[in-house]
mmCIF file of C-alpha atoms in Angstrom:
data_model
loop_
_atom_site.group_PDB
_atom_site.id
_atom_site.type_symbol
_atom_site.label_atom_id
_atom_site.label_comp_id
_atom_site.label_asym_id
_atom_site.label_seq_id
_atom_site.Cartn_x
_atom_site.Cartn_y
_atom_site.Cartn_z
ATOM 1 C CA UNK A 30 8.565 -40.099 -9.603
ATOM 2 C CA UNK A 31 4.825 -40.357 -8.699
ATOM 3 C CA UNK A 32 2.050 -41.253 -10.818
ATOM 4 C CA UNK A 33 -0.136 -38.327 -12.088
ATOM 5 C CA UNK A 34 -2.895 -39.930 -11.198
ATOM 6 C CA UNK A 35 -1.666 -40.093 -7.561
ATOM 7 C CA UNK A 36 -2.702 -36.431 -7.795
ATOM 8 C CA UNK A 37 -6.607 -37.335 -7.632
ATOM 9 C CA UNK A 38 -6.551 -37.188 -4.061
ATOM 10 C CA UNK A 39 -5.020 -33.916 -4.049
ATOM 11 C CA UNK A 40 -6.938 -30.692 -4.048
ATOM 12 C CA UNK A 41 -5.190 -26.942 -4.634
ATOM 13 C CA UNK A 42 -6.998 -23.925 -3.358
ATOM 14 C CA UNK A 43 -6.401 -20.157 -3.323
ATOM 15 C CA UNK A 44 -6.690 -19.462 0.281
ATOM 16 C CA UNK A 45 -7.637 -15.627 1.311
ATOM 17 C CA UNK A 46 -7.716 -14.264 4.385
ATOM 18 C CA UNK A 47 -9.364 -10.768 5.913
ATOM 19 C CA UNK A 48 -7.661 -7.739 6.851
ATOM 20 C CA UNK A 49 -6.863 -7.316 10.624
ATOM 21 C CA UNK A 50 -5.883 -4.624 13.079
ATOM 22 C CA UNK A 51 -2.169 -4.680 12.024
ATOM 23 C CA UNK A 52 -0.728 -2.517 9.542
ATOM 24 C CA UNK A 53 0.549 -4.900 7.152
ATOM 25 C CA UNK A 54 -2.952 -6.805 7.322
ATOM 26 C CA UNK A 55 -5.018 -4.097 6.744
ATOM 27 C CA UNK A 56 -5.001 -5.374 2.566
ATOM 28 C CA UNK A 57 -5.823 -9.055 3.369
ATOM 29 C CA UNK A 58 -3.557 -11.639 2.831
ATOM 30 C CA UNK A 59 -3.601 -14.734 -0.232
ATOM 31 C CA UNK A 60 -2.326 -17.938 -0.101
ATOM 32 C CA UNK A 61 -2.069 -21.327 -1.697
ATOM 33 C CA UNK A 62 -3.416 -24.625 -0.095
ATOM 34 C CA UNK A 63 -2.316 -27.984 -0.343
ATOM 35 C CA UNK A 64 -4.575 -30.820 0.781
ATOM 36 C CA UNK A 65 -3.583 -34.375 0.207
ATOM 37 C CA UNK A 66 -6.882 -36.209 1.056
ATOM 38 C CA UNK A 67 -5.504 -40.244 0.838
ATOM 39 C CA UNK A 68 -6.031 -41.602 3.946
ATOM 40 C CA UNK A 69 -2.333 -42.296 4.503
ATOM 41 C CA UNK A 70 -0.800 -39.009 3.841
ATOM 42 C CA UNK A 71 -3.143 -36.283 5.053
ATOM 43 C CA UNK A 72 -0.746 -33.909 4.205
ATOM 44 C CA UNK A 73 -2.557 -30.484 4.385
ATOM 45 C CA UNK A 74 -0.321 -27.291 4.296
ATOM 46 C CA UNK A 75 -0.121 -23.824 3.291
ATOM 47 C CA UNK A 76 2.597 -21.748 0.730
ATOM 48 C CA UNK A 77 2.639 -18.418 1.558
ATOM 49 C CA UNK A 78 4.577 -15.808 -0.166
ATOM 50 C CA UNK A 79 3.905 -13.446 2.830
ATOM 51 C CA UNK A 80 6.951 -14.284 5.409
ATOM 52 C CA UNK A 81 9.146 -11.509 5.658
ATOM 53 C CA UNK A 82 11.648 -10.661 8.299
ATOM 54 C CA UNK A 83 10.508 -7.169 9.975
ATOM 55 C CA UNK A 84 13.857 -7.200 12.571
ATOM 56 C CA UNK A 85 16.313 -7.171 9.443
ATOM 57 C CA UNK A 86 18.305 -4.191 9.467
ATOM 58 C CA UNK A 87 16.449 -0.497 8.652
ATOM 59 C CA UNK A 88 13.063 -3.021 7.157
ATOM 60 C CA UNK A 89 11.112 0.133 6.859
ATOM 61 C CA UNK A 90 13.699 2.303 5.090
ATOM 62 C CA UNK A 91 13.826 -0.690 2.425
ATOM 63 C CA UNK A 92 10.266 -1.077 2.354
ATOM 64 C CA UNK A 93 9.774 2.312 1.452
ATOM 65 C CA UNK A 94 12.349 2.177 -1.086
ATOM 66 C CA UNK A 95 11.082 -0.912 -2.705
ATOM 67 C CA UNK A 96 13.820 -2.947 -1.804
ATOM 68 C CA UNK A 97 11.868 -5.648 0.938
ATOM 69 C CA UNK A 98 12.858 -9.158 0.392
ATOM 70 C CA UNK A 99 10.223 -11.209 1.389
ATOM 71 C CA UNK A 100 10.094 -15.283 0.969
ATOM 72 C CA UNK A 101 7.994 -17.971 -0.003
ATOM 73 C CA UNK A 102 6.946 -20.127 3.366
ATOM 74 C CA UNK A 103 5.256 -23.096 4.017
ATOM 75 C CA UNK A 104 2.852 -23.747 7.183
ATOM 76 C CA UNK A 105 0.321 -26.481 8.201
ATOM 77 C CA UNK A 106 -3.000 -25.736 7.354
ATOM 78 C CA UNK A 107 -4.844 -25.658 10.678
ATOM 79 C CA UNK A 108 -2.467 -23.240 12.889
ATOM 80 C CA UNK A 109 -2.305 -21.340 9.564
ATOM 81 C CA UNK A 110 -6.045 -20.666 10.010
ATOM 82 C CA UNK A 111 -5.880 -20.413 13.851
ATOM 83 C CA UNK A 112 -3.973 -17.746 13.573
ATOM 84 C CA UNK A 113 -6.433 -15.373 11.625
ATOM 85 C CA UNK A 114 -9.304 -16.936 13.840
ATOM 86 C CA UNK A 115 -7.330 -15.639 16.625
ATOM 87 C CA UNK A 116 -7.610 -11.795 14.891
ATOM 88 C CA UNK A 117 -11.423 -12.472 13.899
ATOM 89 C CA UNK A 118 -10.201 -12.612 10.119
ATOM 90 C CA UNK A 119 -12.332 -14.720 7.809
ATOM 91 C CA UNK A 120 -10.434 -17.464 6.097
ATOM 92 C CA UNK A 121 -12.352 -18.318 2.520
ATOM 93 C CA UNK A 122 -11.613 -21.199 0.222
ATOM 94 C CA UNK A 123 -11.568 -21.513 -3.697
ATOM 95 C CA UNK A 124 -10.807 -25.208 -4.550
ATOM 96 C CA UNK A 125 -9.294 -25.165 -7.796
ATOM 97 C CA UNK A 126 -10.774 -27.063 -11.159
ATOM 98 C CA UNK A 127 -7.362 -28.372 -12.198
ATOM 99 C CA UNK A 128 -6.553 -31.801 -14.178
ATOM 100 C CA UNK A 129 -4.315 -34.526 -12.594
ATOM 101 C CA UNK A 130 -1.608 -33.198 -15.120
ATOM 102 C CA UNK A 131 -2.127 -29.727 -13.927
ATOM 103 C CA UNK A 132 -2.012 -30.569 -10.642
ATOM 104 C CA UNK A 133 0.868 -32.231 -10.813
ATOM 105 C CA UNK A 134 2.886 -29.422 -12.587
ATOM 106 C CA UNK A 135 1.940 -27.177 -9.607
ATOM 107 C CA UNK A 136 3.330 -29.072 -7.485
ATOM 108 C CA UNK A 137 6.304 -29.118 -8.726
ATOM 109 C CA UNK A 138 6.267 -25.232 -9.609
ATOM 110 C CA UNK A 139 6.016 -25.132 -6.051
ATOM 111 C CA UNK A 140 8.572 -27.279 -5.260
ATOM 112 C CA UNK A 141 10.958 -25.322 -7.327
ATOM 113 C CA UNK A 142 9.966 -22.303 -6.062
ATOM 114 C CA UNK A 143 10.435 -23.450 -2.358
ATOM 115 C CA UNK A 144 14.173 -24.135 -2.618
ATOM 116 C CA UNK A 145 16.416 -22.091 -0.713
ATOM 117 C CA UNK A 146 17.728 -20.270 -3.815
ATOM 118 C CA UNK A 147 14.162 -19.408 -5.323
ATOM 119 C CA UNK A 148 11.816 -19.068 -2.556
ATOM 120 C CA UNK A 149 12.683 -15.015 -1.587
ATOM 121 C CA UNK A 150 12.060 -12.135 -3.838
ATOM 122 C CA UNK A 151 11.577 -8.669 -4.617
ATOM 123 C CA UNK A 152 8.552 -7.485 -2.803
ATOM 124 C CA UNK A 153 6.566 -5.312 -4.377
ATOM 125 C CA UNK A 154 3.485 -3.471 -3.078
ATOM 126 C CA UNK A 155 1.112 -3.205 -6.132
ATOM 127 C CA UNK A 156 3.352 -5.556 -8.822
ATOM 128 C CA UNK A 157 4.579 -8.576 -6.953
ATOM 129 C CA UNK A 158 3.747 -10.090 -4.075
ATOM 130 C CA UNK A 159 1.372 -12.616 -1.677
ATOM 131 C CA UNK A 160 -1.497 -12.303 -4.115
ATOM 132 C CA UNK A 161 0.280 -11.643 -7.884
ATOM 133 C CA UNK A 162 2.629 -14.143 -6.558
ATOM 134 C CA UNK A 163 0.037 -17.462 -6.438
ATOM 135 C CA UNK A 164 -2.207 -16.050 -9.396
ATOM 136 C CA UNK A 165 1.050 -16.206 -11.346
ATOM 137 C CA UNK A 166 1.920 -19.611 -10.559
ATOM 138 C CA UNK A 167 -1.412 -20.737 -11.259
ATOM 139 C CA UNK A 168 -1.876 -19.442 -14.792
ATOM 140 C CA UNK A 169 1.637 -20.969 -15.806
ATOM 141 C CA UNK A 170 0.521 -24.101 -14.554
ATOM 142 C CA UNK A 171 -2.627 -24.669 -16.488
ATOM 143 C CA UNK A 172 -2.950 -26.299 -19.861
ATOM 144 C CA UNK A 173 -4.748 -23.816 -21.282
ATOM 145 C CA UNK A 174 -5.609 -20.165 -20.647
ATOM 146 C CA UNK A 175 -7.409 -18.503 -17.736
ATOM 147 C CA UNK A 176 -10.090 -15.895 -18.720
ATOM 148 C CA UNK A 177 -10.965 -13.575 -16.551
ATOM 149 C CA UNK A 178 -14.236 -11.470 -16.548
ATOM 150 C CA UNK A 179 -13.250 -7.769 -15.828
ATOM 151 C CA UNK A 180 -16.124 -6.001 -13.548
ATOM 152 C CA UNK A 181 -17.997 -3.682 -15.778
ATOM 153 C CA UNK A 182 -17.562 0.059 -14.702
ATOM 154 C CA UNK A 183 -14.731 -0.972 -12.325
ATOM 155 C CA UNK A 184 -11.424 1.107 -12.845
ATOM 156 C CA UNK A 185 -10.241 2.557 -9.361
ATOM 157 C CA UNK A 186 -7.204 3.624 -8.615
ATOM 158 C CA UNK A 187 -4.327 2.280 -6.877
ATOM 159 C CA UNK A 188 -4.776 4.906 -3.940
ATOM 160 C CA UNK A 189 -8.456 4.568 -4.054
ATOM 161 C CA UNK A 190 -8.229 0.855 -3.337
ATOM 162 C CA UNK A 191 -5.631 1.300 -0.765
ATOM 163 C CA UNK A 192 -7.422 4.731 0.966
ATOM 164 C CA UNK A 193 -10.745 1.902 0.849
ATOM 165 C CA UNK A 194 -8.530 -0.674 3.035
ATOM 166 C CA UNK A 195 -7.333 2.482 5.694
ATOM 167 C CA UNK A 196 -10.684 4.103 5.855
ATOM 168 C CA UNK A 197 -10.821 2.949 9.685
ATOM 169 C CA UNK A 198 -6.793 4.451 10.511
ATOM 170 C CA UNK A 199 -6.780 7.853 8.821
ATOM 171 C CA UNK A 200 -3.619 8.108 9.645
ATOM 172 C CA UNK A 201 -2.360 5.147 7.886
ATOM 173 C CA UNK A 202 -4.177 6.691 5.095
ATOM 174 C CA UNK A 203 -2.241 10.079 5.366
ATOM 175 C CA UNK A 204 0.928 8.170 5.536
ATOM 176 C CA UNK A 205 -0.436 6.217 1.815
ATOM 177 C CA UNK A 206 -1.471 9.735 0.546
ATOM 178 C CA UNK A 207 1.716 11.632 0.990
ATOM 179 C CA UNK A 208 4.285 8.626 0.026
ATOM 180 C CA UNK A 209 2.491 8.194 -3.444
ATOM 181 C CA UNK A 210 2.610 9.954 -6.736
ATOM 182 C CA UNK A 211 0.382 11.191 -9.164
ATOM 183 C CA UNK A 212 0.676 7.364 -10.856
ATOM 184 C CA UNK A 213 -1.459 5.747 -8.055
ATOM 185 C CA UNK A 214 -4.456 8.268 -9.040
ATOM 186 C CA UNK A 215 -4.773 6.385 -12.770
ATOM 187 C CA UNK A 216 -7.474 3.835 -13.527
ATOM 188 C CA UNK A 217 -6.216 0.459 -12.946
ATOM 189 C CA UNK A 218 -7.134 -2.493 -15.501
ATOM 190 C CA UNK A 219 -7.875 -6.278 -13.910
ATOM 191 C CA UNK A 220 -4.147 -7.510 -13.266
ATOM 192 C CA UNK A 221 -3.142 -4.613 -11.390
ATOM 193 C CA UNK A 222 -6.545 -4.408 -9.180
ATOM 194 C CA UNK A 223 -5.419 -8.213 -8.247
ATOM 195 C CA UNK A 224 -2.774 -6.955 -5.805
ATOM 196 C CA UNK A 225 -5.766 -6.693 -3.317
ATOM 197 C CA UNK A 226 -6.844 -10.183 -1.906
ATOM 198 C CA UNK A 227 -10.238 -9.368 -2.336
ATOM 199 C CA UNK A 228 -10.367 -8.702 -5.677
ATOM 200 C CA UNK A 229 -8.539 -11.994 -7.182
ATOM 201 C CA UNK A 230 -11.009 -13.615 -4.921
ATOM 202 C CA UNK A 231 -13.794 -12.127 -7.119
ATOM 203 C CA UNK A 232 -11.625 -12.718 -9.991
ATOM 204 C CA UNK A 233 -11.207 -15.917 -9.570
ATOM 205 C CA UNK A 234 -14.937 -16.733 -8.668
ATOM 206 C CA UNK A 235 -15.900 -15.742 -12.198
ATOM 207 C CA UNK A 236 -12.849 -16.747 -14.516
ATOM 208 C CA UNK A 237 -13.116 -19.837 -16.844
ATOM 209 C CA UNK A 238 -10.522 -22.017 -17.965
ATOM 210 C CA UNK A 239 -10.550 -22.234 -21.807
ATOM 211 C CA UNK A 240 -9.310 -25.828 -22.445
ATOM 212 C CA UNK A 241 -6.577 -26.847 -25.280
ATOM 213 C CA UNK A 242 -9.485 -28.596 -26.658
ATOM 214 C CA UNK A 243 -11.728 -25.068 -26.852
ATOM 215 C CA UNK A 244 -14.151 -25.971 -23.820
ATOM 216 C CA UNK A 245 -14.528 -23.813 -20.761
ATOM 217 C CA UNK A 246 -14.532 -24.708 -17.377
ATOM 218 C CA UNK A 247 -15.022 -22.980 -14.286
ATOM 219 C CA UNK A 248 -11.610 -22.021 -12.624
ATOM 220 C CA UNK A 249 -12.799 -22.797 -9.160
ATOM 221 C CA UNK A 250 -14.448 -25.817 -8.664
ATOM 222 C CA UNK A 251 -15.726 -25.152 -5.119
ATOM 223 C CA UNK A 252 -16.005 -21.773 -2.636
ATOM 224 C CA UNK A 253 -15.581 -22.557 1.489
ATOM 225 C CA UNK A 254 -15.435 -20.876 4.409
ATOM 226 C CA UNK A 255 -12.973 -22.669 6.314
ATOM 227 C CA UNK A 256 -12.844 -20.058 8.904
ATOM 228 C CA UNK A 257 -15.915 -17.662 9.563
ATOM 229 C CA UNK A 258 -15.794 -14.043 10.530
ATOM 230 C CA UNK A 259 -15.037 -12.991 14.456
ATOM 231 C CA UNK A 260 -15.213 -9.668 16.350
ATOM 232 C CA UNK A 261 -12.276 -7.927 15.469
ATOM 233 C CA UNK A 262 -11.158 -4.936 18.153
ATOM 234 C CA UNK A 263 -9.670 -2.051 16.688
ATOM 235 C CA UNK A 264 -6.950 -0.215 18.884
ATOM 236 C CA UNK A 265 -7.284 3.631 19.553
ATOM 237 C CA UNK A 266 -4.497 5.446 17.967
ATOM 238 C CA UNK A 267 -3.886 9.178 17.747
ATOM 239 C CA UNK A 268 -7.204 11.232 18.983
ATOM 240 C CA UNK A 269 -6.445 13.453 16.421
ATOM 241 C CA UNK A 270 -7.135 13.230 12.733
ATOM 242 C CA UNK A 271 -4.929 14.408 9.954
ATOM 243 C CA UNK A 272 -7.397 16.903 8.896
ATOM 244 C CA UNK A 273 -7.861 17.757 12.235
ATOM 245 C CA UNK A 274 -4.208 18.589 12.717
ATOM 246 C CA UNK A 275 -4.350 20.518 9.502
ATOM 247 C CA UNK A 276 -6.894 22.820 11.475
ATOM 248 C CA UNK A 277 -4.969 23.254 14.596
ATOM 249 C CA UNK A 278 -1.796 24.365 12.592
ATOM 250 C CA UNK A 279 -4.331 26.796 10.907
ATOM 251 C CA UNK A 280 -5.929 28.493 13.719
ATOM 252 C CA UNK A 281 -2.509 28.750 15.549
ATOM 253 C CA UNK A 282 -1.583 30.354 12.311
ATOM 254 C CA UNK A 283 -4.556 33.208 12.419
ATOM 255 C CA UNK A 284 -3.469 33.604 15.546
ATOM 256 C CA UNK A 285 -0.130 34.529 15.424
ATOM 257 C CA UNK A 286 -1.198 36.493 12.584
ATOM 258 C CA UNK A 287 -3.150 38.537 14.729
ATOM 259 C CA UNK A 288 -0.553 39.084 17.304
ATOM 260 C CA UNK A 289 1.837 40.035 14.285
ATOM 261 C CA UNK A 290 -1.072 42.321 12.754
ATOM 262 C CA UNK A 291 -1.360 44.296 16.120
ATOM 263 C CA UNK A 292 2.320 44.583 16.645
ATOM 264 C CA UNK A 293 3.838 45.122 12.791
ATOM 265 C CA UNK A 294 5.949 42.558 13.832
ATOM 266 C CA UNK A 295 6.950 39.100 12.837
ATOM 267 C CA UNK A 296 7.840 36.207 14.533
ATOM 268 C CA UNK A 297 10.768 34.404 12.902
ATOM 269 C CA UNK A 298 10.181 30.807 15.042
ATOM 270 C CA UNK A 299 7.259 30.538 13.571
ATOM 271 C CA UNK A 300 8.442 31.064 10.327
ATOM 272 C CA UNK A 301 10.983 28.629 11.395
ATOM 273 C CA UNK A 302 9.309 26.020 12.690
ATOM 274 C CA UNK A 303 6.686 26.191 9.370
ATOM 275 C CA UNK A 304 9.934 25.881 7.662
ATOM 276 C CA UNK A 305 11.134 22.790 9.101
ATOM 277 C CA UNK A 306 7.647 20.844 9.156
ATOM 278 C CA UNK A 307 7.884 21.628 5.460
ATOM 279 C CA UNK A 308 11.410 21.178 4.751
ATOM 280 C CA UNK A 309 12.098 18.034 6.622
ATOM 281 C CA UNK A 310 8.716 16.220 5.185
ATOM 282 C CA UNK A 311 10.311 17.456 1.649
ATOM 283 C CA UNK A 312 13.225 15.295 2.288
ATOM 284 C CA UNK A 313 11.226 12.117 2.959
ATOM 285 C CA UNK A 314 9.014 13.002 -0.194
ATOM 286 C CA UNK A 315 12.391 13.971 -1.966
ATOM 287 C CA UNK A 316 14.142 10.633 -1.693
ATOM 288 C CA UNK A 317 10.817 8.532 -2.763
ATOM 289 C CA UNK A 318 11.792 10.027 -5.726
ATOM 290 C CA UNK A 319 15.052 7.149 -5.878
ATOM 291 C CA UNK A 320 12.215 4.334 -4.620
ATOM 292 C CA UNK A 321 11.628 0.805 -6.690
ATOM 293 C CA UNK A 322 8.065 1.989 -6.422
ATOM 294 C CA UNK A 323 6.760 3.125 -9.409
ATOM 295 C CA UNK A 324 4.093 5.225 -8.081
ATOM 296 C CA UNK A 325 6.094 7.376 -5.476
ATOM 297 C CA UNK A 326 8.252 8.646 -8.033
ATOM 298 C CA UNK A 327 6.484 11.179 -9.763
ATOM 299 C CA UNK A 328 4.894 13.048 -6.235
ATOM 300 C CA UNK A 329 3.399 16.873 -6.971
ATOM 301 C CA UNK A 330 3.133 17.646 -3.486
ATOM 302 C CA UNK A 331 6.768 17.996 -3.682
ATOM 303 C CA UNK A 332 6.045 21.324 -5.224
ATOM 304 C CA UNK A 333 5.188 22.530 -2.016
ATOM 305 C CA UNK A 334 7.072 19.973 0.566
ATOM 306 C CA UNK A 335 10.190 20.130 -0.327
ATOM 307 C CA UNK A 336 13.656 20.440 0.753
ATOM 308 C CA UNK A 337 14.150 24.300 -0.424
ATOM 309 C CA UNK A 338 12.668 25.097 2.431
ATOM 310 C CA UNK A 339 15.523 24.665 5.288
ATOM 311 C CA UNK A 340 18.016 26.231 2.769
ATOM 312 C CA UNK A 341 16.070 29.868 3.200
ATOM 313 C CA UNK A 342 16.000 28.776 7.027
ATOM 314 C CA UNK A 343 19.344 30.788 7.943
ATOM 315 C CA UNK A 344 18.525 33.969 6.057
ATOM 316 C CA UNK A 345 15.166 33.849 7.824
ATOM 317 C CA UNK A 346 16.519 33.447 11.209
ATOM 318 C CA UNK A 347 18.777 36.477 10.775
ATOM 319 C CA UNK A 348 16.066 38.535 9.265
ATOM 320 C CA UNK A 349 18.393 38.918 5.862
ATOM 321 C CA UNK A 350 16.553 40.306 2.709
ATOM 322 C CA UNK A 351 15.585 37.488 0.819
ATOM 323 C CA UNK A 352 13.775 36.031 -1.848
ATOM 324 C CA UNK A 353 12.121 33.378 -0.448
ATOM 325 C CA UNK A 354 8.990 34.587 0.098
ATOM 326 C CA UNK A 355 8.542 34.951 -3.720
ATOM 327 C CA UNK A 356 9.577 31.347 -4.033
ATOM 328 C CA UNK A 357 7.236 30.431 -1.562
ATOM 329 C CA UNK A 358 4.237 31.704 -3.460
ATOM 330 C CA UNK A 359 5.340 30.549 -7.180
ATOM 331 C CA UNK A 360 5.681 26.955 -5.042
ATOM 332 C CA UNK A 361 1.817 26.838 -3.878
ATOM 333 C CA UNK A 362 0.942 28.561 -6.713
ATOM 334 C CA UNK A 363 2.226 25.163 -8.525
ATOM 335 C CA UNK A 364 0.947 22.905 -5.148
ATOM 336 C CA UNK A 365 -2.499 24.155 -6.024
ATOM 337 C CA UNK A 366 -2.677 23.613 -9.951
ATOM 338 C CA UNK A 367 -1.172 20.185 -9.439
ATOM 339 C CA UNK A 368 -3.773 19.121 -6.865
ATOM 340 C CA UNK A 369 -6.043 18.942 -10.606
ATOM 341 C CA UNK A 370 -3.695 16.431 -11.143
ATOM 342 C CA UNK A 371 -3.253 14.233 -8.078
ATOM 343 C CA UNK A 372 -5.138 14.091 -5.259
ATOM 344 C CA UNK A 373 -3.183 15.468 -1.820
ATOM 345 C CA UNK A 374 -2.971 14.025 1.536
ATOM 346 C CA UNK A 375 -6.233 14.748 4.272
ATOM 347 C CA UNK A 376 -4.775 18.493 5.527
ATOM 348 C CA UNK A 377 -1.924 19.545 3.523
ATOM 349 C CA UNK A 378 -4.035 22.114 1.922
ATOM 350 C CA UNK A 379 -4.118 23.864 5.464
ATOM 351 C CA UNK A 380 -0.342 23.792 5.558
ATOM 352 C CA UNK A 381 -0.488 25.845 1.886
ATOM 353 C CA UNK A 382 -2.727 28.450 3.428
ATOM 354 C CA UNK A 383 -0.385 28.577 6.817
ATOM 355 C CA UNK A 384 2.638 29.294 4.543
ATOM 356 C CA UNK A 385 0.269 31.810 2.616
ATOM 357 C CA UNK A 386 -0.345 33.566 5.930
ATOM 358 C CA UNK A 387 3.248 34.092 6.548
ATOM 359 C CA UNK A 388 3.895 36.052 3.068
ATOM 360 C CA UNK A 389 1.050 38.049 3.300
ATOM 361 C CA UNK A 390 2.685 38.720 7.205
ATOM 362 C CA UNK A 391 5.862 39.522 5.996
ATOM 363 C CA UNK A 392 4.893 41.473 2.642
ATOM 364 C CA UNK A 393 2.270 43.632 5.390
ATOM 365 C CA UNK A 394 5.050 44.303 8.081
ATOM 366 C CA UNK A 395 8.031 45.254 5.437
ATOM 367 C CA UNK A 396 6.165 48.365 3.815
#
């Protein structure tokens, strides 16, 4: 074996990099750098607990579900930060204040973790992965304790730090806003808020080592940029805006209300087609309800998209006396005192009133 004090040439940093215009980048990205400064080794690479395979089999099925494997990888330092140069990403470096001894049991951690049978786990989201992962490993590794420094007056939310990270792809942030749960709208303490990048960055900037001995030390030694800031193009997606959506669906409602109004008539494939927007989005929200993710599971939008819907579709269709228009208030009457509760996704509120519009339609046009 090597001699500890082999390890005073060695430095450890928490690398984190920026967000960029992909999806999975748009939360940053953390790493762990090894640099081996002896003139004969110049060994200078990169674990990253990021690597995941996105052509496996139905990978967004079992990332929704909470069942993504992802793995621990290693890379060599420089194409590592060519890469996010390449996306105009910022690459910052926190050189950690570790002893020879400490340094030395992280490298082994490490090289535990790396072997074939260790390096993949469970991903998850907000509990486990590229930046829980190396914060982890670091605490374990010290001699002492790592105190951390809590921001005064800082308690968001899990889907207020995620909706911060989307605000440029509203979409994305619809997508974040439907899948989660009335969980993700609680105040968050420091651990959890370090599944963001950004934040064990600031974490780490201000935590102390407390020694065995009783004496604190700063965790990081030394802060560098070893890649700066580049112009960053963001790709057009949709024209449209959830909430702008929301409004379409709305006005084509009034309108077909009018129509209906004029005539004493209803039109059953609009009732359909409300039906299946609703019914179908249900089953998606439905099934979260099985995910590894604890903060899909307990959803109250599901009290008005839900899978109830498409069962009334057949009875609709053939004009049948039914009860589903009763249901369908009772269900926003619920949609509406659970949005106190949680907050809603960017125009689902419009879909409420659209379904609103068809009851007071049908309860008008069957006097």
């Amino acid at each position: 074996m090597e001699p500890v004090h082999y390890m005073d040439s060695v430095e450890f940093s928490l690398i984190t990099c920026s967000p960029h215009d992909e999806v999975y980048s748009l939360y940053g990205h953390s790493a762990l750098r090894y640099h081996d400064l002896h003139q004969d080794t110049q060994e200078d690479i990169v674990f990253n607990w990021g690597v995941f395979n996105y052509n496996k089999p139905f990978f967004v099925l079992r990332f929704v579900f909470g069942l993504t494997d992802y793995e621990l990888g290693i890379a060599d330092f420089q194409p590592f930060c060519k890469f996010y140069q390449r996306w105009g990403c910022s690459v910052t470096e926190q050189v950690l204040n570790l002893t020879t001894e400490e340094k030395e049991r992280l490298k082994s951690a490490l090289a535990d973790n790396y072997r074939p049978e260790n390096r993949v786990y469970r991903y998850n989201y907000f509990y486990d992965n590229c930046s829980t992962r190396p914060r982890d490993m670091i605490e374990r590794c010290v001699s002492g304790k790592v105190i951390y420094y809590p921001r005064e007056d800082f308690e968001p939310s899990f889907r207020r730090m995620v909706s911060q990270k989307t605000a440029q792809y509203p979409w994305a942030t619809f997508g974040n806003d439907m899948l989660l749960g009335v969980k993700s709208d609680l105040k968050t303490n420091r651990k959890e808020q370090e599944f963001l990048p950004e934040n064990l960055l600031y974490d780490f900037d201000h935590a102390q080592i407390k020694c065995n001995d009783g004496m604190l030390k700063p965790l990081v030694k030394e802060r560098r940029i070893a890649v700066q800031s580049g112009i960053q193009f963001i790709e057009p997606g949709f024209p449209l805006t959830p909430l702008a959506c929301g409004l379409i669906l709305l006005a084509l409602s009034l309108i077909v209300f009018a129509f209906e109004w004029k005539r004493r008539k209803t039109y059953k494939y609009w009732d359909v087609m409300l039906m299946l927007l609703t019914g179908l989005a249900g089953c998606v929200l439905f099934v979260m309800i099985f995910s590894q993710h604890p903060t899909t599971t307990l959803n109250l939008q599901l009290l008005l998209i839900n899978p109830v819907h498409l069962f009334y579709i057949p009875t609709i269709w053939k004009r049948r006396k039914s009860r589903y228009w009763q249901v369908l208030v009772g269900m926003v009457l619920l949609f509406m005192i659970g949005s106190i509760f949680q907050h809603f996704a960017e125009g689902v509120i419009f879909l409420a009133l659209c379904l609103l519009i068809r009851y007071w339609s049908h309860v008008r046009n069957e006097k």
